Tab-separated table of C-alpha atoms and ligand atoms in Angstrom:
chain	number	residue	atom	x	y	z
O	1	MET	CA	109.984	99.216	88.340
O	2	GLU	CA	113.558	98.119	88.826
O	3	LEU	CA	115.050	95.021	90.394
O	4	GLY	CA	118.586	94.560	91.609
O	5	PHE	CA	120.475	91.279	91.723
O	6	VAL	CA	122.320	90.660	94.940
O	7	GLY	CA	124.323	87.711	96.193
O	8	VAL	CA	127.816	86.517	96.887
O	9	LYS	CA	130.545	86.756	94.275
O	10	TYR	CA	130.303	84.313	91.347
O	11	SER	CA	126.790	83.184	92.207
O	12	GLY	CA	125.682	83.685	88.598
O	13	LYS	CA	124.064	87.135	88.776
O	14	SER	CA	125.506	88.313	85.483
O	15	THR	CA	124.633	85.023	83.804
O	16	LEU	CA	121.040	85.292	84.993
O	17	PHE	CA	120.966	88.942	83.951
O	18	ASP	CA	122.049	87.969	80.412
O	19	VAL	CA	119.333	85.331	80.216
O	20	LEU	CA	116.522	87.495	81.584
O	21	THR	CA	117.322	90.537	79.487
O	22	GLN	CA	118.358	88.532	76.423
O	23	LYS	CA	121.282	90.901	76.438
O	24	HIS	CA	119.205	94.055	75.972
O	25	PHE	CA	121.093	96.350	78.279
O	26	GLU	CA	123.060	99.557	78.629
O	27	THR	CA	126.200	100.080	80.644
O	28	LEU	CA	126.003	102.860	83.190
O	29	ARG	CA	128.552	104.453	85.368
O	30	SER	CA	128.247	105.466	88.992
O	31	GLY	CA	131.344	107.039	90.439
O	32	MET	CA	134.192	104.643	89.867
O	33	SER	CA	132.107	101.595	89.091
O	34	GLU	CA	130.193	100.415	86.051
O	35	TYR	CA	126.990	98.478	86.129
O	36	ARG	CA	124.446	97.239	83.608
O	37	ARG	CA	120.776	98.071	83.368
O	38	GLY	CA	118.609	95.813	81.224
O	39	ARG	CA	114.989	95.336	80.331
O	40	VAL	CA	113.081	92.113	80.953
O	41	VAL	CA	110.106	91.355	78.719
O	42	VAL	CA	107.268	89.585	80.522
O	43	TYR	CA	105.794	87.183	77.973
O	44	ASP	CA	102.106	86.703	78.604
O	45	SER	CA	99.812	84.479	76.566
O	46	ARG	CA	96.911	86.799	77.438
O	47	VAL	CA	98.601	89.577	75.497
O	48	ASP	CA	98.946	87.264	72.489
O	49	ALA	CA	95.253	86.355	72.707
O	50	LEU	CA	94.162	90.013	72.968
O	51	SER	CA	96.403	90.933	70.082
O	52	GLU	CA	94.782	88.279	67.938
O	53	ILE	CA	91.345	89.713	68.704
O	54	PHE	CA	92.123	93.419	68.219
O	55	ASN	CA	94.697	92.998	65.480
O	56	PRO	CA	96.499	96.191	66.571
O	57	LYS	CA	99.326	98.018	64.815
O	58	LYS	CA	101.473	97.380	67.860
O	59	THR	CA	101.617	94.758	70.609
O	60	THR	CA	103.569	95.505	73.745
O	61	TYR	CA	104.357	93.145	76.616
O	62	ALA	CA	104.925	94.323	80.159
O	63	THR	CA	108.529	94.930	81.111
O	64	PHE	CA	110.596	95.590	84.157
O	65	ASP	CA	114.155	96.755	84.469
O	66	CYS	CA	116.911	95.093	86.365
O	67	ILE	CA	120.407	96.039	87.269
O	68	ASP	CA	123.392	93.762	87.472
O	69	ILE	CA	125.542	94.682	90.412
O	70	MET	CA	128.812	93.010	91.249
O	71	GLY	CA	128.875	90.458	94.070
O	72	ILE	CA	128.606	91.663	97.621
O	73	PRO	CA	132.053	92.778	98.646
O	74	SER	CA	132.478	91.606	102.209
O	75	GLY	CA	131.392	94.268	104.693
O	76	SER	CA	129.965	96.541	101.987
O	77	PHE	CA	126.706	96.883	103.865
O	78	HIS	CA	128.600	98.191	106.862
O	79	ASP	CA	130.138	101.026	104.900
O	80	THR	CA	127.143	103.335	104.604
O	81	SER	CA	128.813	105.530	102.005
O	82	SER	CA	129.610	102.640	99.659
O	83	LYS	CA	128.632	102.928	96.000
O	84	TYR	CA	127.380	99.394	96.216
O	85	LEU	CA	124.853	100.262	98.878
O	86	GLU	CA	123.828	103.375	96.991
O	87	ALA	CA	122.976	101.312	93.906
O	88	VAL	CA	121.031	98.717	95.893
O	89	ARG	CA	119.030	101.386	97.735
O	90	GLN	CA	117.606	102.708	94.457
O	91	VAL	CA	115.881	99.513	93.337
O	92	ASP	CA	112.261	98.540	94.041
O	93	GLY	CA	112.957	94.870	94.703
O	94	LEU	CA	115.830	92.501	95.344
O	95	VAL	CA	116.605	89.217	93.638
O	96	ALA	CA	119.067	87.170	95.665
O	97	VAL	CA	120.986	84.827	93.372
O	98	LEU	CA	122.229	81.844	95.399
O	99	ARG	CA	124.804	79.427	94.228
O	100	ILE	CA	123.982	75.718	93.886
O	101	PHE	CA	126.975	74.628	91.835
O	102	GLU	CA	130.532	73.622	92.587
O	103	GLY	CA	133.538	75.785	92.031
O	104	TYR	CA	136.345	77.624	93.717
O	105	GLY	CA	136.404	80.982	95.454
O	106	ASP	CA	139.015	83.719	95.098
O	107	ASP	CA	141.005	82.007	97.847
O	108	GLY	CA	141.271	78.824	95.754
O	109	LYS	CA	139.126	76.853	98.199
O	110	PRO	CA	135.991	74.998	97.061
O	111	VAL	CA	132.860	77.076	97.726
O	112	GLN	CA	130.266	75.847	100.187
O	113	ILE	CA	126.768	75.258	98.875
O	114	ASN	CA	124.461	76.577	101.554
O	115	PRO	CA	121.693	78.851	100.243
O	116	SER	CA	119.935	79.261	103.598
O	117	GLU	CA	123.121	80.501	105.198
O	118	GLU	CA	123.687	82.921	102.299
O	119	ILE	CA	120.165	84.301	102.685
O	120	GLN	CA	120.664	84.629	106.427
O	121	HIS	CA	123.908	86.486	105.859
O	122	LEU	CA	122.323	88.785	103.279
O	123	GLU	CA	119.395	89.510	105.602
O	124	GLU	CA	121.780	90.360	108.434
O	125	GLU	CA	123.746	92.696	106.190
O	126	ILE	CA	120.714	94.599	104.930
O	127	GLN	CA	119.179	94.743	108.406
O	128	PHE	CA	122.415	96.163	109.720
O	129	ALA	CA	122.478	98.831	107.005
O	130	ASP	CA	118.870	99.792	107.858
O	131	LEU	CA	119.602	99.885	111.569
O	132	VAL	CA	122.364	102.425	110.973
O	133	VAL	CA	119.898	104.675	109.125
O	134	VAL	CA	117.196	104.205	111.794
O	135	GLU	CA	119.503	104.927	114.719
O	136	ASN	CA	120.942	108.051	113.118
O	137	ARG	CA	117.506	109.425	112.433
O	138	LEU	CA	116.138	108.401	115.842
O	139	GLU	CA	118.878	110.324	117.549
O	140	LYS	CA	117.934	113.475	115.624
O	141	VAL	CA	114.207	113.008	116.205
O	142	GLU	CA	114.687	112.456	119.941
O	143	HIS	CA	116.770	115.579	120.100
O	144	LEU	CA	113.951	117.540	118.413
O	145	LYS	CA	111.489	116.113	120.925
O	146	GLN	CA	113.604	117.172	123.873
O	147	ARG	CA	113.841	120.703	122.535
O	148	GLY	CA	110.069	120.746	122.042
O	149	VAL	CA	110.348	122.334	118.599
O	150	PRO	CA	107.515	122.165	116.007
O	151	GLN	CA	109.766	120.151	113.637
O	152	TYR	CA	109.294	117.192	115.978
O	153	ASP	CA	107.063	114.609	114.304
O	154	ALA	CA	105.500	112.032	116.606
O	155	VAL	CA	104.349	109.829	113.682
O	156	GLU	CA	107.877	109.541	112.324
O	157	HIS	CA	109.188	108.878	115.832
O	158	ASP	CA	106.743	106.016	116.258
O	159	ILE	CA	107.639	104.475	112.877
O	160	LEU	CA	111.339	104.643	113.662
O	161	LYS	CA	110.841	102.999	117.051
O	162	GLN	CA	108.901	100.166	115.409
O	163	CYS	CA	111.663	99.745	112.820
O	164	LYS	CA	114.372	99.646	115.458
O	165	ASP	CA	112.414	97.129	117.481
O	166	ALA	CA	112.091	94.768	114.497
O	167	LEU	CA	115.674	95.165	113.300
O	168	ASP	CA	117.056	94.598	116.814
O	169	LYS	CA	115.248	91.257	116.777
O	170	GLY	CA	116.633	90.334	113.354
O	171	ILE	CA	113.301	90.823	111.591
O	172	SER	CA	113.299	92.433	108.161
O	173	LEU	CA	111.019	95.436	107.737
O	174	ARG	CA	109.165	93.787	104.849
O	175	GLU	CA	107.683	91.399	107.430
O	176	ILE	CA	106.159	94.144	109.579
O	177	PRO	CA	102.568	94.992	108.619
O	178	PHE	CA	102.970	98.748	108.349
O	179	SER	CA	99.930	100.699	107.135
O	180	ASP	CA	99.945	102.237	103.647
O	181	GLU	CA	100.356	105.646	105.243
O	182	GLN	CA	103.350	104.461	107.278
O	183	LYS	CA	104.889	102.824	104.212
O	184	LYS	CA	104.550	106.083	102.345
O	185	ARG	CA	106.327	107.896	105.172
O	186	MET	CA	109.097	105.274	105.137
O	187	ARG	CA	109.798	105.482	101.413
O	188	GLY	CA	112.311	108.299	101.734
O	189	PHE	CA	114.576	106.143	103.899
O	190	GLN	CA	114.953	103.549	101.104
O	191	PHE	CA	115.142	100.752	103.657
O	192	LEU	CA	116.731	97.667	102.116
O	193	SER	CA	115.007	95.116	104.334
O	194	ALA	CA	111.625	96.647	103.445
O	195	LYS	CA	112.117	95.782	99.786
O	196	PRO	CA	110.529	92.598	98.495
O	197	LEU	CA	113.074	89.818	98.108
O	198	LEU	CA	112.988	86.852	95.754
O	199	ALA	CA	115.495	84.040	96.266
O	200	VAL	CA	116.663	82.376	93.047
O	201	LEU	CA	118.593	79.148	93.490
O	202	ASN	CA	121.030	79.008	90.607
O	203	CYS	CA	121.754	75.326	90.038
O	204	SER	CA	124.208	73.488	87.852
O	205	ASP	CA	122.257	71.282	85.439
O	206	ASP	CA	122.973	68.073	87.397
O	207	ARG	CA	121.705	69.672	90.604
O	208	TYR	CA	118.733	71.266	88.845
O	209	VAL	CA	116.850	67.932	88.983
O	210	GLU	CA	117.008	68.152	92.791
O	211	ARG	CA	115.746	71.729	92.820
O	212	ASP	CA	112.571	70.959	94.806
O	213	ASN	CA	114.764	69.643	97.607
O	214	TYR	CA	116.779	72.829	97.770
O	215	ILE	CA	113.658	74.991	97.570
O	216	GLN	CA	112.065	72.968	100.364
O	217	LYS	CA	115.071	73.452	102.639
O	218	VAL	CA	115.056	77.215	102.132
O	219	ARG	CA	111.300	77.324	102.791
O	220	GLU	CA	111.757	75.461	106.082
O	221	LYS	CA	114.058	78.178	107.319
O	222	PHE	CA	112.302	81.148	105.650
O	223	PRO	CA	108.612	80.231	105.424
O	224	LYS	CA	107.511	83.595	103.991
O	225	MET	CA	110.213	83.911	101.349
O	226	ALA	CA	109.495	83.734	97.621
O	227	VAL	CA	111.866	81.079	96.244
O	228	THR	CA	112.459	79.657	92.781
O	229	ALA	CA	115.207	77.763	90.972
O	230	VAL	CA	116.938	78.071	87.612
O	231	SER	CA	119.996	76.824	85.862
O	232	ALA	CA	121.214	80.130	84.490
O	233	LEU	CA	124.110	78.709	82.531
O	234	SER	CA	121.965	76.069	80.773
O	235	GLU	CA	119.354	78.706	79.994
O	236	LYS	CA	122.040	80.909	78.520
O	237	GLU	CA	123.326	78.043	76.390
O	238	ILE	CA	119.773	77.312	75.217
O	239	GLN	CA	119.252	80.944	74.232
O	240	GLU	CA	122.457	80.986	72.239
O	241	LEU	CA	121.465	77.968	70.139
O	242	PRO	CA	119.900	78.336	66.708
O	243	GLU	CA	116.101	77.969	66.866
O	244	ASP	CA	115.938	74.423	65.416
O	245	GLU	CA	118.608	73.012	67.715
O	246	ARG	CA	116.966	74.599	70.732
O	247	ALA	CA	113.964	72.247	70.847
O	248	LEU	CA	116.182	69.189	70.545
O	249	PHE	CA	118.533	70.355	73.275
O	250	MET	CA	115.651	71.122	75.623
O	251	GLN	CA	114.216	67.686	74.981
O	252	GLU	CA	117.544	66.072	75.838
O	253	MET	CA	117.795	68.144	79.010
O	254	GLY	CA	114.224	67.305	79.979
O	255	ILE	CA	113.205	70.967	79.942
O	256	GLU	CA	109.719	71.770	78.636
O	257	GLU	CA	109.810	75.513	78.619
O	258	PRO	CA	112.698	77.918	79.059
O	259	ALA	CA	112.905	78.348	82.832
O	260	ILE	CA	113.344	82.071	82.437
O	261	ASN	CA	109.576	82.275	81.972
O	262	HIS	CA	108.907	80.887	85.412
O	263	VAL	CA	111.690	82.966	86.938
O	264	ILE	CA	110.129	86.062	85.394
O	265	LYS	CA	106.725	85.010	86.694
O	266	ALA	CA	108.134	84.317	90.154
O	267	ALA	CA	109.918	87.668	90.133
O	268	TYR	CA	106.707	89.357	89.128
O	269	GLU	CA	104.620	87.690	91.829
O	270	GLY	CA	107.277	87.623	94.516
O	271	LEU	CA	107.839	91.315	94.048
O	272	GLY	CA	104.127	92.030	94.283
O	273	LEU	CA	103.539	93.104	90.694
O	274	ILE	CA	100.467	92.628	88.534
O	275	SER	CA	99.667	93.305	84.874
O	276	PHE	CA	96.744	95.240	83.524
O	277	PHE	CA	95.939	95.706	79.851
O	278	THR	CA	94.869	98.471	77.503
O	279	VAL	CA	93.399	97.399	74.186
O	280	GLY	CA	92.473	98.965	70.864
O	281	GLU	CA	93.180	99.069	67.158
O	282	ASP	CA	96.363	101.041	67.668
O	283	GLU	CA	97.900	99.023	70.441
O	284	VAL	CA	97.383	96.115	72.800
O	285	LYS	CA	99.600	96.677	75.767
O	286	ALA	CA	100.353	95.106	79.136
O	287	TRP	CA	101.383	97.457	81.937
O	288	THR	CA	103.065	96.723	85.236
O	289	LEU	CA	101.540	97.856	88.504
O	290	ARG	CA	102.253	97.216	92.151
O	291	GLN	CA	99.632	94.954	93.729
O	292	GLY	CA	97.037	96.790	95.819
O	293	LEU	CA	97.208	100.098	93.965
O	294	LYS	CA	94.067	101.883	92.845
O	295	ALA	CA	92.755	102.926	89.440
O	296	PRO	CA	94.265	106.451	89.446
O	297	ALA	CA	97.718	104.952	90.086
O	298	ALA	CA	97.205	102.633	87.114
O	299	ALA	CA	96.207	105.670	85.045
O	300	GLY	CA	99.415	107.333	86.221
O	301	VAL	CA	101.482	104.453	84.868
O	302	ILE	CA	100.066	105.201	81.420
O	303	HIS	CA	100.408	108.981	81.667
O	304	SER	CA	100.683	111.441	84.557
O	305	ASP	CA	97.911	113.595	82.979
O	306	MET	CA	95.570	110.626	83.168
O	307	GLU	CA	96.169	110.338	86.891
O	308	LYS	CA	95.706	114.064	87.490
O	309	GLY	CA	92.508	114.219	85.462
O	310	PHE	CA	91.213	110.780	86.418
O	311	ILE	CA	87.400	110.506	86.326
O	312	ARG	CA	86.544	106.830	86.070
O	313	ALA	CA	87.829	103.578	84.659
O	314	GLU	CA	85.899	101.172	82.492
O	315	VAL	CA	86.971	97.731	83.666
O	316	ILE	CA	86.531	94.159	82.511
O	317	SER	CA	88.643	91.256	83.693
O	318	TYR	CA	90.441	89.191	81.069
O	319	PRO	CA	88.495	85.919	81.614
O	320	VAL	CA	85.148	87.743	81.447
O	321	PHE	CA	86.211	89.543	78.270
O	322	MET	CA	87.209	86.241	76.704
O	323	GLU	CA	83.625	84.978	77.060
O	324	THR	CA	82.516	87.298	74.211
O	325	LYS	CA	85.872	88.606	72.894
O	326	SER	CA	84.113	91.876	72.148
O	327	LEU	CA	83.909	95.089	74.179
O	328	THR	CA	80.628	96.006	72.448
O	329	LYS	CA	79.043	92.702	73.429
O	330	ALA	CA	80.489	92.905	76.939
O	331	LYS	CA	78.992	96.360	77.311
O	332	ALA	CA	75.581	95.149	76.079
O	333	ASN	CA	75.797	92.314	78.637
O	334	GLY	CA	76.541	94.775	81.413
O	335	GLN	CA	79.983	93.183	81.928
O	336	LEU	CA	81.870	96.422	81.505
O	337	ARG	CA	82.070	97.956	84.977
O	338	LEU	CA	82.504	101.646	85.745
O	339	GLU	CA	84.897	102.022	88.664
O	340	GLY	CA	85.924	105.098	90.636
O	341	LYS	CA	89.145	106.260	92.239
O	342	ASP	CA	88.977	103.736	95.099
O	343	TYR	CA	88.922	100.682	92.859
O	344	VAL	CA	91.875	98.357	93.513
O	345	VAL	CA	93.178	97.165	90.141
O	346	GLN	CA	93.393	93.364	89.749
O	347	ASP	CA	95.816	91.291	87.703
O	348	GLY	CA	94.373	90.810	84.219
O	349	ASP	CA	92.044	93.822	84.275
O	350	ILE	CA	91.419	95.448	80.910
O	351	LEU	CA	91.153	99.167	81.589
O	352	ASN	CA	89.878	102.162	79.701
O	353	ILE	CA	90.633	105.325	81.646
O	354	ARG	CA	88.288	108.295	81.350
O	355	PHE	CA	90.058	111.475	82.208
O	356	ASN	CA	89.841	115.208	81.836
O	357	ILE	CA	92.736	117.614	81.423
C	401	LIG	N1	127.964	75.245	86.654
C	401	LIG	C1	127.384	76.426	86.601
C	401	LIG	N2	128.140	77.511	86.503
C	401	LIG	C2	127.549	78.711	86.464
C	401	LIG	C3	126.139	78.856	86.512
C	401	LIG	N3	125.828	80.176	86.453
C	401	LIG	C4	127.003	80.818	86.379
C	401	LIG	N4	128.051	79.947	86.378
C	401	LIG	C5	129.473	80.261	86.266
C	401	LIG	O1	129.916	80.904	87.438
C	401	LIG	C6	130.849	81.945	87.113
C	401	LIG	C7	130.369	83.247	87.659
C	401	LIG	O2	129.187	83.626	87.007
C	401	LIG	P1	128.723	85.134	86.904
C	401	LIG	O3	127.384	85.133	86.285
C	401	LIG	O4	129.760	85.995	86.320
C	401	LIG	O5	128.614	85.458	88.471
C	401	LIG	P2	128.338	86.842	89.168
C	401	LIG	O6	127.453	86.541	90.324
C	401	LIG	O7	127.862	87.850	88.205
C	401	LIG	O8	129.769	87.222	89.701
C	401	LIG	P3	130.276	88.662	90.228
C	401	LIG	O9	129.698	89.706	89.336
C	401	LIG	O10	131.758	88.579	90.162
C	401	LIG	O11	129.778	88.772	91.633
C	401	LIG	C8	130.957	81.943	85.599
C	401	LIG	O12	132.105	81.215	85.258
C	401	LIG	C9	129.701	81.249	85.153
C	401	LIG	O13	129.862	80.595	83.914
C	401	LIG	C10	125.355	77.674	86.592
C	401	LIG	O14	124.131	77.703	86.617
C	401	LIG	N5	126.030	76.500	86.642
C	402	LIG	MG1	128.595	89.772	87.732
């Protein structure tokens, strides 16, 4: 799972990246440009509780990766061969970092604070980029149809027509209820507007107190959008403080918990991710899975052999497990379910995969 930060220049993407990854990153190179890939640890009190019960040699939280890309160079989405676009196409989800703090742009003029307009602009750019891909492919497919050759694929043709229809109306593909089968067929196109998008309002600390106002305004214009707020710079300053000073500073700022935790949670939910757990004496571990996927896919996250040889999964949800805090007792109570390959994994499921290789 990999997320990419997008947004206008100087919106605080790199600052947020530093905070989320706690500076665990590597610098990669693509063509002429450099970018950073980092790992975000998803703290989860359920993992702590399970670890206390099983006392394993190792405890592992869920993680996801994110990449820090430079600000959107104007018109970059119109240049289909741009390195920028190439990097953004690879990610599984987009985090739009929107600027809610004063400052000056490259032209020396004060920047406008208007997150809804920035989202609108971003949506238009990614829809445009998708439309270029759709129209190119449609032209080829229609040509195949005219020639009546066996390479013509009516299913693909239909999907492309639906995509074009939506994009022409300014609707992002993520809002169209495509079937799982259609989504699978669309994956190869790496459509940008089909990717889940989380809007993060990056506020200066004095504007952070008004965050609900800003969130509300964005929601009025984009009712379906996942939106959250953070003050990336304050969070970064908090992280850089020695442990004992941190609590005091947070108290002064009126912050109860580092906001990165709720940003991580919002990213997780907004991007349609869930956690499932594996437990034992060796390791208690949280794994990341896309919402709606079935048990064999979860097995595949652990190991590809487990997916290939999947037989069944023993499943118990976290709250049910916590009633007895013992797998043996849960089993005796009939709380340990045996699920087959059609079982849709739920957030908080504790899984034991039975497989055969
Ligand atoms: N006041 C305030 N300043 C911030 C905040 N977040 C970032 N900044 C400042 O804004 C400037 C740009 O921040 P970056 O994180 O580098 O922005 P960016 O989006 O990565 O910029 P590009 O990579 O050039 O597109 C820096 O001087 C930051 O210190 C914030 O929450 N509040
Ligand atoms: Mg940056």
